PDB file of C-alpha atoms in Angstrom:
ATOM      1  CA  MET A  38      32.471 -19.480 -29.815  1.00  0.00           C
ATOM      2  CA  PRO A  39      35.894 -19.357 -30.941  1.00  0.00           C
ATOM      3  CA  SER A  40      37.444 -16.036 -30.464  1.00  0.00           C
ATOM      4  CA  GLY A  41      37.552 -14.204 -33.365  1.00  0.00           C
ATOM      5  CA  MET A  42      34.696 -15.979 -35.225  1.00  0.00           C
ATOM      6  CA  SER A  43      31.543 -14.599 -35.683  1.00  0.00           C
ATOM      7  CA  ALA A  44      28.301 -16.570 -35.742  1.00  0.00           C
ATOM      8  CA  THR A  45      26.845 -17.798 -38.727  1.00  0.00           C
ATOM      9  CA  LEU A  46      23.070 -17.372 -39.016  1.00  0.00           C
ATOM     10  CA  ALA A  47      21.048 -21.284 -40.089  1.00  0.00           C
ATOM     11  CA  LEU A  48      17.745 -21.861 -40.307  1.00  0.00           C
ATOM     12  CA  LEU A  49      16.374 -25.708 -39.460  1.00  0.00           C
ATOM     13  CA  VAL A  50      12.713 -26.445 -40.456  1.00  0.00           C
ATOM     14  CA  ASP A  51      11.370 -29.932 -39.756  1.00  0.00           C
ATOM     15  CA  PRO A  52       8.098 -30.794 -38.212  1.00  0.00           C
ATOM     16  CA  ASP A  53      10.211 -33.301 -36.240  1.00  0.00           C
ATOM     17  CA  ALA A  54      11.556 -31.933 -32.970  1.00  0.00           C
ATOM     18  CA  ASP A  55      14.009 -34.416 -32.753  1.00  0.00           C
ATOM     19  CA  THR A  56      15.575 -33.618 -35.278  1.00  0.00           C
ATOM     20  CA  ARG A  57      15.787 -30.153 -35.286  1.00  0.00           C
ATOM     21  CA  SER A  58      17.819 -30.470 -31.699  1.00  0.00           C
ATOM     22  CA  LEU A  59      19.955 -32.854 -33.082  1.00  0.00           C
ATOM     23  CA  TYR A  60      20.885 -30.345 -36.199  1.00  0.00           C
ATOM     24  CA  ARG A  61      20.981 -27.646 -33.764  1.00  0.00           C
ATOM     25  CA  ALA A  62      23.245 -28.872 -30.974  1.00  0.00           C
ATOM     26  CA  ALA A  63      25.570 -29.683 -34.027  1.00  0.00           C
ATOM     27  CA  LEU A  64      25.532 -26.600 -35.759  1.00  0.00           C
ATOM     28  CA  GLU A  65      26.018 -24.427 -32.404  1.00  0.00           C
ATOM     29  CA  GLN A  66      29.328 -26.426 -31.456  1.00  0.00           C
ATOM     30  CA  GLU A  67      30.437 -25.084 -35.213  1.00  0.00           C
ATOM     31  CA  ALA A  68      29.546 -21.461 -33.670  1.00  0.00           C
ATOM     32  CA  TRP A  69      26.533 -21.190 -35.872  1.00  0.00           C
ATOM     33  CA  THR A  70      23.663 -19.074 -34.821  1.00  0.00           C
ATOM     34  CA  VAL A  71      20.281 -21.791 -35.012  1.00  0.00           C
ATOM     35  CA  GLU A  72      16.809 -20.634 -35.661  1.00  0.00           C
ATOM     36  CA  GLU A  73      14.030 -23.283 -36.263  1.00  0.00           C
ATOM     37  CA  ALA A  74      10.755 -23.495 -37.954  1.00  0.00           C
ATOM     38  CA  ASN A  75       8.043 -26.469 -37.944  1.00  0.00           C
ATOM     39  CA  ASP A  76       6.423 -25.728 -41.234  1.00  0.00           C
ATOM     40  CA  GLY A  77       7.341 -24.338 -44.701  1.00  0.00           C
ATOM     41  CA  ARG A  78       5.350 -20.663 -44.519  1.00  0.00           C
ATOM     42  CA  GLU A  79       7.026 -19.858 -41.186  1.00  0.00           C
ATOM     43  CA  ALA A  80      10.620 -21.307 -42.470  1.00  0.00           C
ATOM     44  CA  LEU A  81       9.507 -18.643 -45.551  1.00  0.00           C
ATOM     45  CA  ALA A  82       8.863 -15.782 -43.508  1.00  0.00           C
ATOM     46  CA  LYS A  83      11.863 -16.283 -41.043  1.00  0.00           C
ATOM     47  CA  THR A  84      13.862 -16.651 -44.348  1.00  0.00           C
ATOM     48  CA  ILE A  85      12.447 -13.249 -45.874  1.00  0.00           C
ATOM     49  CA  ALA A  86      13.196 -11.449 -42.335  1.00  0.00           C
ATOM     50  CA  GLN A  87      16.337 -12.491 -41.310  1.00  0.00           C
ATOM     51  CA  ARG A  88      18.098 -13.391 -44.018  1.00  0.00           C
ATOM     52  CA  PRO A  89      20.120 -17.044 -42.837  1.00  0.00           C
ATOM     53  CA  GLU A  90      23.233 -18.085 -44.753  1.00  0.00           C
ATOM     54  CA  LEU A  91      22.129 -21.445 -44.605  1.00  0.00           C
ATOM     55  CA  LEU A  92      18.695 -22.951 -45.412  1.00  0.00           C
ATOM     56  CA  VAL A  93      18.511 -27.264 -43.753  1.00  0.00           C
ATOM     57  CA  THR A  94      15.194 -28.330 -44.682  1.00  0.00           C
ATOM     58  CA  GLU A  95      13.161 -31.556 -44.792  1.00  0.00           C
ATOM     59  CA  THR A  96      10.405 -31.695 -47.994  1.00  0.00           C
ATOM     60  CA  ARG A  97       7.452 -33.193 -46.095  1.00  0.00           C
ATOM     61  CA  LEU A  98       6.286 -29.790 -44.463  1.00  0.00           C
ATOM     62  CA  PHE A  99       2.733 -28.333 -42.999  1.00  0.00           C
ATOM     63  CA  GLY A 100       2.223 -25.068 -45.411  1.00  0.00           C
ATOM     64  CA  MET A 101       4.545 -25.504 -47.712  1.00  0.00           C
ATOM     65  CA  ASP A 102       6.432 -28.462 -48.767  1.00  0.00           C
ATOM     66  CA  GLY A 103      10.289 -27.786 -48.764  1.00  0.00           C
ATOM     67  CA  PHE A 104       9.946 -27.835 -52.834  1.00  0.00           C
ATOM     68  CA  ASN A 105       7.994 -24.905 -52.795  1.00  0.00           C
ATOM     69  CA  LEU A 106       9.930 -23.330 -50.460  1.00  0.00           C
ATOM     70  CA  CYS A 107      13.412 -23.525 -52.359  1.00  0.00           C
ATOM     71  CA  VAL A 108      11.199 -22.647 -55.083  1.00  0.00           C
ATOM     72  CA  GLN A 109      10.410 -19.431 -53.187  1.00  0.00           C
ATOM     73  CA  ILE A 110      13.844 -18.745 -51.879  1.00  0.00           C
ATOM     74  CA  ARG A 111      15.708 -18.611 -54.972  1.00  0.00           C
ATOM     75  CA  ALA A 112      12.732 -16.450 -56.499  1.00  0.00           C
ATOM     76  CA  ASP A 113      13.240 -13.966 -54.183  1.00  0.00           C
ATOM     77  CA  PRO A 114      16.489 -12.165 -54.913  1.00  0.00           C
ATOM     78  CA  GLU A 115      16.666 -10.628 -51.049  1.00  0.00           C
ATOM     79  CA  VAL A 116      17.442 -14.542 -50.309  1.00  0.00           C
ATOM     80  CA  TYR A 117      18.056 -15.999 -53.328  1.00  0.00           C
ATOM     81  CA  ALA A 118      22.081 -16.992 -52.433  1.00  0.00           C
ATOM     82  CA  THR A 119      20.967 -18.729 -49.270  1.00  0.00           C
ATOM     83  CA  SER A 120      22.515 -22.016 -49.389  1.00  0.00           C
ATOM     84  CA  ILE A 121      19.680 -24.606 -48.964  1.00  0.00           C
ATOM     85  CA  VAL A 122      20.412 -28.272 -47.630  1.00  0.00           C
ATOM     86  CA  VAL A 123      17.241 -30.708 -48.156  1.00  0.00           C
ATOM     87  CA  VAL A 124      17.793 -33.723 -45.938  1.00  0.00           C
ATOM     88  CA  THR A 125      14.454 -35.888 -46.919  1.00  0.00           C
ATOM     89  CA  GLU A 126      12.978 -39.844 -46.125  1.00  0.00           C
ATOM     90  CA  THR A 127      12.263 -39.795 -49.645  1.00  0.00           C
ATOM     91  CA  SER A 128      15.241 -41.052 -51.397  1.00  0.00           C
ATOM     92  CA  THR A 129      13.808 -41.847 -54.472  1.00  0.00           C
ATOM     93  CA  PRO A 130      15.833 -40.599 -57.892  1.00  0.00           C
ATOM     94  CA  ASP A 131      12.702 -38.546 -58.851  1.00  0.00           C
ATOM     95  CA  ALA A 132      12.471 -36.572 -55.482  1.00  0.00           C
ATOM     96  CA  ILE A 133      16.343 -36.135 -55.752  1.00  0.00           C
ATOM     97  CA  VAL A 134      16.007 -34.326 -58.941  1.00  0.00           C
ATOM     98  CA  HIS A 135      13.174 -32.326 -57.608  1.00  0.00           C
ATOM     99  CA  ALA A 136      14.747 -31.125 -54.642  1.00  0.00           C
ATOM    100  CA  HIS A 137      17.633 -29.766 -57.123  1.00  0.00           C
ATOM    101  CA  SER A 138      15.535 -28.561 -59.761  1.00  0.00           C
ATOM    102  CA  SER A 139      13.475 -26.637 -57.289  1.00  0.00           C
ATOM    103  CA  GLY A 140      16.725 -25.061 -55.965  1.00  0.00           C
ATOM    104  CA  ALA A 141      18.375 -27.328 -53.203  1.00  0.00           C
ATOM    105  CA  ASP A 142      22.607 -27.283 -53.459  1.00  0.00           C
ATOM    106  CA  ARG A 143      22.298 -30.532 -51.710  1.00  0.00           C
ATOM    107  CA  VAL A 144      19.972 -33.393 -51.149  1.00  0.00           C
ATOM    108  CA  LEU A 145      20.649 -35.733 -47.821  1.00  0.00           C
ATOM    109  CA  ILE A 146      18.802 -39.020 -47.382  1.00  0.00           C
ATOM    110  CA  LYS A 147      17.330 -39.584 -43.759  1.00  0.00           C
ATOM    111  CA  PRO A 148      18.709 -41.107 -41.437  1.00  0.00           C
ATOM    112  CA  CYS A 149      21.026 -38.321 -41.808  1.00  0.00           C
ATOM    113  CA  ALA A 150      24.099 -38.253 -39.002  1.00  0.00           C
ATOM    114  CA  ALA A 151      24.704 -34.807 -37.781  1.00  0.00           C
ATOM    115  CA  ASP A 152      28.660 -35.330 -38.399  1.00  0.00           C
ATOM    116  CA  ARG A 153      27.427 -35.874 -42.451  1.00  0.00           C
ATOM    117  CA  LEU A 154      25.361 -32.890 -42.422  1.00  0.00           C
ATOM    118  CA  LEU A 155      28.200 -30.592 -41.096  1.00  0.00           C
ATOM    119  CA  THR A 156      30.449 -31.953 -43.653  1.00  0.00           C
ATOM    120  CA  THR A 157      28.181 -31.127 -46.335  1.00  0.00           C
ATOM    121  CA  ILE A 158      27.631 -27.675 -44.963  1.00  0.00           C
ATOM    122  CA  ALA A 159      31.347 -27.248 -45.135  1.00  0.00           C
ATOM    123  CA  GLU A 160      31.878 -28.202 -48.530  1.00  0.00           C
ATOM    124  CA  LEU A 161      29.302 -25.674 -49.320  1.00  0.00           C
ATOM    125  CA  ARG A 162      30.959 -22.956 -48.033  1.00  0.00           C
ATOM    126  CA  ALA A 163      34.369 -23.949 -49.550  1.00  0.00           C
ATOM    127  CA  GLN A 164      32.717 -23.957 -52.268  1.00  0.00           C
ATOM    128  CA  SER A 165      31.057 -20.398 -51.957  1.00  0.00           C
ATOM    129  CA  ARG A 166      34.553 -18.747 -50.664  1.00  0.00           C
ATOM    130  CA  ALA A 167      35.678 -20.059 -53.969  1.00  0.00           C
ATOM    131  CA  ILE A 168      33.257 -18.682 -56.243  1.00  0.00           C
ATOM    132  CA  VAL A 169      33.671 -14.973 -54.478  1.00  0.00           C
ATOM    133  CA  GLN A 170      37.357 -15.296 -54.306  1.00  0.00           C
ATOM    134  CA  ARG A 171      37.202 -16.014 -58.017  1.00  0.00           C
ATOM    135  CA  SER A 172      34.818 -13.413 -58.920  1.00  0.00           C
ATOM    136  CA  ARG A 173      37.126 -10.915 -56.876  1.00  0.00           C
ATOM    137  CA  GLN A 174      39.976 -12.345 -59.297  1.00  0.00           C
ATOM    138  CA  SER A 175      37.671 -11.560 -62.177  1.00  0.00           C
ATOM    139  CA  VAL A 176      37.135  -7.760 -60.949  1.00  0.00           C
ATOM    140  CA  SER A 177      40.757  -7.217 -60.425  1.00  0.00           C
ATOM    141  CA  ASP A 178      41.601  -8.347 -63.603  1.00  0.00           C
ATOM    142  CA  LEU A 179      39.192  -6.385 -65.409  1.00  0.00           C
ATOM    143  CA  ARG A 180      39.944  -3.225 -63.785  1.00  0.00           C
ATOM    144  CA  GLU A 181      43.834  -4.233 -64.470  1.00  0.00           C
ATOM    145  CA  ARG A 182      43.204  -4.281 -68.064  1.00  0.00           C
ATOM    146  CA  THR A 183      41.606  -0.946 -68.399  1.00  0.00           C
TER     147      THR A 183
END
């Protein structure tokens, strides 16, 4: 990890160990701390307990599918701000809309190269920082007016 940077937690959820391994290696090169889960229930429990900044999930999971995992995370005020990237083999327009309506911030279609995932994550982080900055500026502006 580059000096001065703190590791940020990502949770990878996919029943395929090779996919998790590929994404883990890429994220760790970018200074992420990575946890893994191979089913939806384990992923929900780890999300609640560990509060990752990022969740990367497949939709086809055992126990609870990725769509329901997204819904559960968005319904929990303790973890609803977790960024969610769905990486799925299902590329139909209905599935993509379903992923977004379930709470996914981004949807990527498999096969998805690790560099594409990293680019998407960087875009999400930049967007989040911009939102936080605007919020801070709005609060500052309100304080100045009072």
